[in-house]
mmCIF file of C-alpha atoms in Angstrom:
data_model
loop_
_atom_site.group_PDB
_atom_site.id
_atom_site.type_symbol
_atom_site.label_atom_id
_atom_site.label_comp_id
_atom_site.label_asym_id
_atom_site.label_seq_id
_atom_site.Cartn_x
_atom_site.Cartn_y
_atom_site.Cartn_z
ATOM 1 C CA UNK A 206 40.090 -38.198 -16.335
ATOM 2 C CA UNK A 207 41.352 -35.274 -17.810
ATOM 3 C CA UNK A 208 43.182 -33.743 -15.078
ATOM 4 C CA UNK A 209 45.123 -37.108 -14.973
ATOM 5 C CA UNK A 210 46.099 -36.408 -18.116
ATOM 6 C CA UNK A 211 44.125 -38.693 -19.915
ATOM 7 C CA UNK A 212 42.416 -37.887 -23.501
ATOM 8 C CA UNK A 213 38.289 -38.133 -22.952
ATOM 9 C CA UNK A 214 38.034 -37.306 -26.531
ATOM 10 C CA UNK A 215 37.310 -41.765 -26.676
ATOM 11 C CA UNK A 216 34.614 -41.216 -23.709
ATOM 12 C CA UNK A 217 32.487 -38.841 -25.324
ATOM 13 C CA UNK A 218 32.755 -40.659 -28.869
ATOM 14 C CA UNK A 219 30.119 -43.813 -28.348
ATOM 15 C CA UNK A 220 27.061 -41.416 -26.885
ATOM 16 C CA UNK A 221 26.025 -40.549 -29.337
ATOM 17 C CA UNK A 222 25.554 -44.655 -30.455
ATOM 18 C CA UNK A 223 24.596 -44.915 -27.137
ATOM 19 C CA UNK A 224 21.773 -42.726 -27.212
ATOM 20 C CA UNK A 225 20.388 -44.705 -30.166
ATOM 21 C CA UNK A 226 20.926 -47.885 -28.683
ATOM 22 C CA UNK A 227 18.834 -46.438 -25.572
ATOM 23 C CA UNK A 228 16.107 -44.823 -28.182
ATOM 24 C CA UNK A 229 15.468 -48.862 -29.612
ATOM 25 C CA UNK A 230 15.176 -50.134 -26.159
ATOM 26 C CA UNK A 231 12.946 -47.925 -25.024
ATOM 27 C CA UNK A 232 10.979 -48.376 -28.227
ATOM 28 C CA UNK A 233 10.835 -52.555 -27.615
ATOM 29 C CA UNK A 234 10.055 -51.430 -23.841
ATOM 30 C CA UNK A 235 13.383 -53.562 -22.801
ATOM 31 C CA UNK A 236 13.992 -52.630 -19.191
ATOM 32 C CA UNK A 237 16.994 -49.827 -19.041
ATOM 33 C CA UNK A 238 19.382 -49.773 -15.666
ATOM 34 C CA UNK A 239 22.251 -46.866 -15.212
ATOM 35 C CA UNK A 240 24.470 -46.860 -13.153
ATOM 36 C CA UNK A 241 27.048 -43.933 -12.116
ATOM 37 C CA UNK A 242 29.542 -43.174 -9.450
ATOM 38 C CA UNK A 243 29.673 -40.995 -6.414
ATOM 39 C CA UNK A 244 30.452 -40.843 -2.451
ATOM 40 C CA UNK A 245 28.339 -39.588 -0.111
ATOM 41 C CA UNK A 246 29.322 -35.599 0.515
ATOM 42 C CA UNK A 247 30.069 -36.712 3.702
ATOM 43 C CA UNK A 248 32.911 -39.092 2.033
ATOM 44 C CA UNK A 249 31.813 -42.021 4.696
ATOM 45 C CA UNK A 250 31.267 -43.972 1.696
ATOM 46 C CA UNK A 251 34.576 -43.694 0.101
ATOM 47 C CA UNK A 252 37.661 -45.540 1.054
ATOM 48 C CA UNK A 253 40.613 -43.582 1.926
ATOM 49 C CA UNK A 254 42.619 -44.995 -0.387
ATOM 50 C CA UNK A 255 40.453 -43.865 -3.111
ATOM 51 C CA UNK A 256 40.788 -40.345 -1.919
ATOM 52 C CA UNK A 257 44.749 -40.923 -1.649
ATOM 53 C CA UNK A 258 45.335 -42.299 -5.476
ATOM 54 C CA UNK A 259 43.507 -39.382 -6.514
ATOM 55 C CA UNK A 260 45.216 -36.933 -4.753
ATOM 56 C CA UNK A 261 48.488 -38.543 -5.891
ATOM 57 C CA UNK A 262 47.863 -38.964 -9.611
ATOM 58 C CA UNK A 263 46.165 -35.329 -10.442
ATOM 59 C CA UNK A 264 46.072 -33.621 -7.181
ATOM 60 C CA UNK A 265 42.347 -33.764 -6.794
ATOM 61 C CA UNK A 266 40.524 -34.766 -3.243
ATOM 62 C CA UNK A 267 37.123 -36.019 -3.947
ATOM 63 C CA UNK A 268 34.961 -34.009 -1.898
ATOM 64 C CA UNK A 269 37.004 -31.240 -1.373
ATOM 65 C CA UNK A 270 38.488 -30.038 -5.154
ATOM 66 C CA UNK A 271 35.651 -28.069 -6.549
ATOM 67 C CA UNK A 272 35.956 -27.834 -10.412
ATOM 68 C CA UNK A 273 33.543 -26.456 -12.728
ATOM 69 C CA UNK A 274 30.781 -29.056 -12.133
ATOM 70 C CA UNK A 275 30.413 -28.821 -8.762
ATOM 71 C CA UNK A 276 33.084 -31.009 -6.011
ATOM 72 C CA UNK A 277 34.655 -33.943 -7.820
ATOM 73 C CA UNK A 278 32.325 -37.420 -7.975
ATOM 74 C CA UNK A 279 29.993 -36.498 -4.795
ATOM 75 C CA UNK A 280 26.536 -37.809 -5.009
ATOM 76 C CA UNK A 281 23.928 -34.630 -6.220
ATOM 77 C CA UNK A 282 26.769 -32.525 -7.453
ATOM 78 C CA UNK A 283 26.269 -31.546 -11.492
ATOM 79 C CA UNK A 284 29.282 -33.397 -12.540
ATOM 80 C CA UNK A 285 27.642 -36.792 -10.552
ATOM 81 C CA UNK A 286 24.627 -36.522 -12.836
ATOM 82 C CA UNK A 287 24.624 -38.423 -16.264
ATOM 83 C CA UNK A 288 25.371 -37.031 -19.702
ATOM 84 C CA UNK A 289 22.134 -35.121 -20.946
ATOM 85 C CA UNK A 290 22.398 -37.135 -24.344
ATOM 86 C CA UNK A 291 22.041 -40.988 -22.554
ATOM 87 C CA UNK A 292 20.494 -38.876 -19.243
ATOM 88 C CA UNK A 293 17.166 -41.507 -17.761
ATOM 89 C CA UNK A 294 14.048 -41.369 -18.524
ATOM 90 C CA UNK A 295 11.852 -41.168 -14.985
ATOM 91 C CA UNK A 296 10.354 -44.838 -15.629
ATOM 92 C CA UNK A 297 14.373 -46.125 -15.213
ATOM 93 C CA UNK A 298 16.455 -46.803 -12.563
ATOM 94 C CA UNK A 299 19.535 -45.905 -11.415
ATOM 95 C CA UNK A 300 22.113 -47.475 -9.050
ATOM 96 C CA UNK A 301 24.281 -45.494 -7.256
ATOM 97 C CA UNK A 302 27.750 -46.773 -6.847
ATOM 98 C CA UNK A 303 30.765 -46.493 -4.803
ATOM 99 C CA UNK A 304 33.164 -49.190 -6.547
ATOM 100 C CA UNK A 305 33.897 -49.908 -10.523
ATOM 101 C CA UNK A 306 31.808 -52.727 -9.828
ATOM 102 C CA UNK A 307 27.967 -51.884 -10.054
ATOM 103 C CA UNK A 308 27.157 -55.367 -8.413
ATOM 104 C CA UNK A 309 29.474 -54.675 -5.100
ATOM 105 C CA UNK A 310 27.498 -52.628 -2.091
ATOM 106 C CA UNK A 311 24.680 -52.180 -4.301
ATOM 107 C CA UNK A 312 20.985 -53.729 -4.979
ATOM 108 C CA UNK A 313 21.896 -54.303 -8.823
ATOM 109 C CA UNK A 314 21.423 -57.815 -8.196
ATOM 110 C CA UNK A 315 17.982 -57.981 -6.124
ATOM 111 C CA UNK A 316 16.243 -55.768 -9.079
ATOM 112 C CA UNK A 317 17.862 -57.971 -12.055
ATOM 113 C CA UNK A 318 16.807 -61.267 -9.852
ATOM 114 C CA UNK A 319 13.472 -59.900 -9.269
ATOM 115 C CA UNK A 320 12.517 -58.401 -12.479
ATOM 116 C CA UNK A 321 13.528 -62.318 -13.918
ATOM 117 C CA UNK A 322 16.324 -60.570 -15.922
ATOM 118 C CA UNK A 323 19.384 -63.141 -16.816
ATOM 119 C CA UNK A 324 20.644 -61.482 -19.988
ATOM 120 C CA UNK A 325 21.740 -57.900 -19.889
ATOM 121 C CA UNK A 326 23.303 -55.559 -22.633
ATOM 122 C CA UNK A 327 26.405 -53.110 -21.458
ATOM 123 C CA UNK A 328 27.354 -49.865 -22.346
ATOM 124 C CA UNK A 329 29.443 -47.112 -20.793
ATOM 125 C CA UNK A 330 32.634 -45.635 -19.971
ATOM 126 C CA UNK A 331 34.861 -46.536 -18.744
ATOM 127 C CA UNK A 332 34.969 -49.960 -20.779
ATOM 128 C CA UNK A 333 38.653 -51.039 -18.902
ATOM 129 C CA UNK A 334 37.119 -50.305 -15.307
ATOM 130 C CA UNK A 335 33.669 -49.869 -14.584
ATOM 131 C CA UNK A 336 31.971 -51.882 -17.623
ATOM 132 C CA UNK A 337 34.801 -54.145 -17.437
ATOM 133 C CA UNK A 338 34.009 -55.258 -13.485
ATOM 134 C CA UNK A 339 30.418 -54.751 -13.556
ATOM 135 C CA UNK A 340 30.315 -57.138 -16.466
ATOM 136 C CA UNK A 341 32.879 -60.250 -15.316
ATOM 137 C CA UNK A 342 30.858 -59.924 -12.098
ATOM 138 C CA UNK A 343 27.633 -60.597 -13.456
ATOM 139 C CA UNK A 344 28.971 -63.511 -15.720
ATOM 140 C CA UNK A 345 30.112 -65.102 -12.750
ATOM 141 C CA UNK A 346 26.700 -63.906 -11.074
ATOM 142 C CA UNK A 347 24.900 -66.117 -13.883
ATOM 143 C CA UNK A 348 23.688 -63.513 -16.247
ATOM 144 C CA UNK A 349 24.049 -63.772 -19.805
ATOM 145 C CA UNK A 350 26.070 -60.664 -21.113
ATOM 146 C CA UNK A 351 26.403 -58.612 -24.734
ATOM 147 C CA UNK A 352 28.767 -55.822 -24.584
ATOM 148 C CA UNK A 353 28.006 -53.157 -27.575
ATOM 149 C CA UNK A 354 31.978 -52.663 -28.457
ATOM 150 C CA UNK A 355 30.945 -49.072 -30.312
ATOM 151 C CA UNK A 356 28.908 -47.853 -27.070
ATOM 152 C CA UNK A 357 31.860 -48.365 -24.606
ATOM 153 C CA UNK A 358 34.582 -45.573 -24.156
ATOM 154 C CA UNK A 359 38.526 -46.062 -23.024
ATOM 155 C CA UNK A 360 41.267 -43.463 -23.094
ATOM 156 C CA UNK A 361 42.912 -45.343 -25.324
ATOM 157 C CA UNK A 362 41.862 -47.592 -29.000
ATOM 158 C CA UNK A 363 44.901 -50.493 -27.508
ATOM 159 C CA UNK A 364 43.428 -50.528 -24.346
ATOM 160 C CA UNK A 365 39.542 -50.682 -25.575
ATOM 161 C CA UNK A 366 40.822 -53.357 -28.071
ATOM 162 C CA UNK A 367 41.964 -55.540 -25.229
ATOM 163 C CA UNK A 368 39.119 -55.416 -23.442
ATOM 164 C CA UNK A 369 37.060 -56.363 -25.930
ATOM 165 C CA UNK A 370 39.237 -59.177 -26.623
ATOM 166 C CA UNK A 371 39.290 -60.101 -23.199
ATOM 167 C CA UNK A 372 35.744 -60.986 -23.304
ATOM 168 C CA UNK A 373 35.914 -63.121 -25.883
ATOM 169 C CA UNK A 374 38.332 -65.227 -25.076
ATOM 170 C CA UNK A 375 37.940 -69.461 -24.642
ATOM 171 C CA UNK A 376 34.462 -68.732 -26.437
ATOM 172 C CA UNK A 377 33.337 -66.008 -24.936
ATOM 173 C CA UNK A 378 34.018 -66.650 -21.227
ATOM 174 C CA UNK A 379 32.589 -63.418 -20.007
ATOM 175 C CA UNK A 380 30.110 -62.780 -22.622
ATOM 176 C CA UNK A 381 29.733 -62.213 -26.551
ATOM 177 C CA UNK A 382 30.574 -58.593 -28.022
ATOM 178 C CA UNK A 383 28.610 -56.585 -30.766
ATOM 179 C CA UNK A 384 28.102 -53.184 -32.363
ATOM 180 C CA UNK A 385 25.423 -51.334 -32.372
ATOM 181 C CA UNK A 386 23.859 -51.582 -35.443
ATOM 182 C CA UNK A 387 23.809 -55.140 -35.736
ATOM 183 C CA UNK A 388 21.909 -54.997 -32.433
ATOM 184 C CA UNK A 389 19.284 -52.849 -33.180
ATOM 185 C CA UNK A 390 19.134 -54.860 -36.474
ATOM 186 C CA UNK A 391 18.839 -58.109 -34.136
ATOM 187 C CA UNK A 392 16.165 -56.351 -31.446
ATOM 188 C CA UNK A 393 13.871 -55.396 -35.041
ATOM 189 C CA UNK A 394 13.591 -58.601 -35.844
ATOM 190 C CA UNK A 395 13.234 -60.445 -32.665
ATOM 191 C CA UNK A 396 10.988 -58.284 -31.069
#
């Protein structure tokens, strides 16, 4: 994000919330999914066009621009893995993911459905793509959806502000929003 000139100073700011909504999860023993992006290093995963928009808007070819972290979002590179400060515990899964969408090409779906989950709690950067899809997706999917406002990122406070918005629009078409703290407030006395 930052070589395409984008301020990540607003993706970094809700981990540390993050990290403490994960800490009262874990604590209630509420089931905890991550998700994170990356192509195969052989790139058969990753659309051309992918490669091409990157290339265009900050020069970089995913798989071949090698940066401090290792090449640029290729599964098992450094930079792939998750921050340390919201990184999994071994007892949680992870879904690998080619798209912004966490429910497209993956088995998101088949381990909600089978662990009879129907309400699920987001979190992550970035809120305007990845959260944003993975979220409308599952309302139309069925599930029941809380996005944590304080625990999502976006380059910019306008475009986080929409989003946000967006969801609750016509009564909450996609879902209802939160903060943190009244969460954890809400998971104390519930469970």
């Amino acid at each position: 994000m930052a070589a395409m000139g984008y301020d990540v100073t607003p993706l970094a700011k809700p981990l540390s919330t993050v990290a403490k909504v994960l800490s009262a999860c874990r604590a209630k023993k509420i089931r905890i999914i991550h998700t994170r992006q990356g192509y195969r290093p052989d790139l058969a995963d990753c659309p051309s066009h992918t490669r091409q928009r990157f290339i265009s808007l900050c020069g970089i070819d995913i798989g071949t621009t090698t940066g401090p972290l290792g090449k640029v979002l290729i599964r098992d590179q450094p930079g792939w893995q998750l921050n340390d400060s919201v990184r999994p515990f071994a007892t949680e899964s992870i879904v690998d993911k080619t798209a912004c969408d966490a429910f497209l090409f993956t088995d998101l779906e088949l381990i909600l459905r089978t662990w009879g989950i129907t309400n699920l709690i987001f979190c992550g950067n970035t809120l305007d793509v990845c959260v944003h899809s993975t979220l409308r997706h599952a309302s139309d999917l069925g599930f029941q959806n809380l996005l944590l406002q304080d625990c999502c990122g976006a380059v910019s406070p306008s475009l986080h502000n929409a989003m946000i918005e967006s969801v609750q629009v016509e009564s909450g078409i996609f879902g209802t929003v939160a903060n943190a703290d009244d969460f954890i407030t809400a998971l104390d006395r519930v469970c």
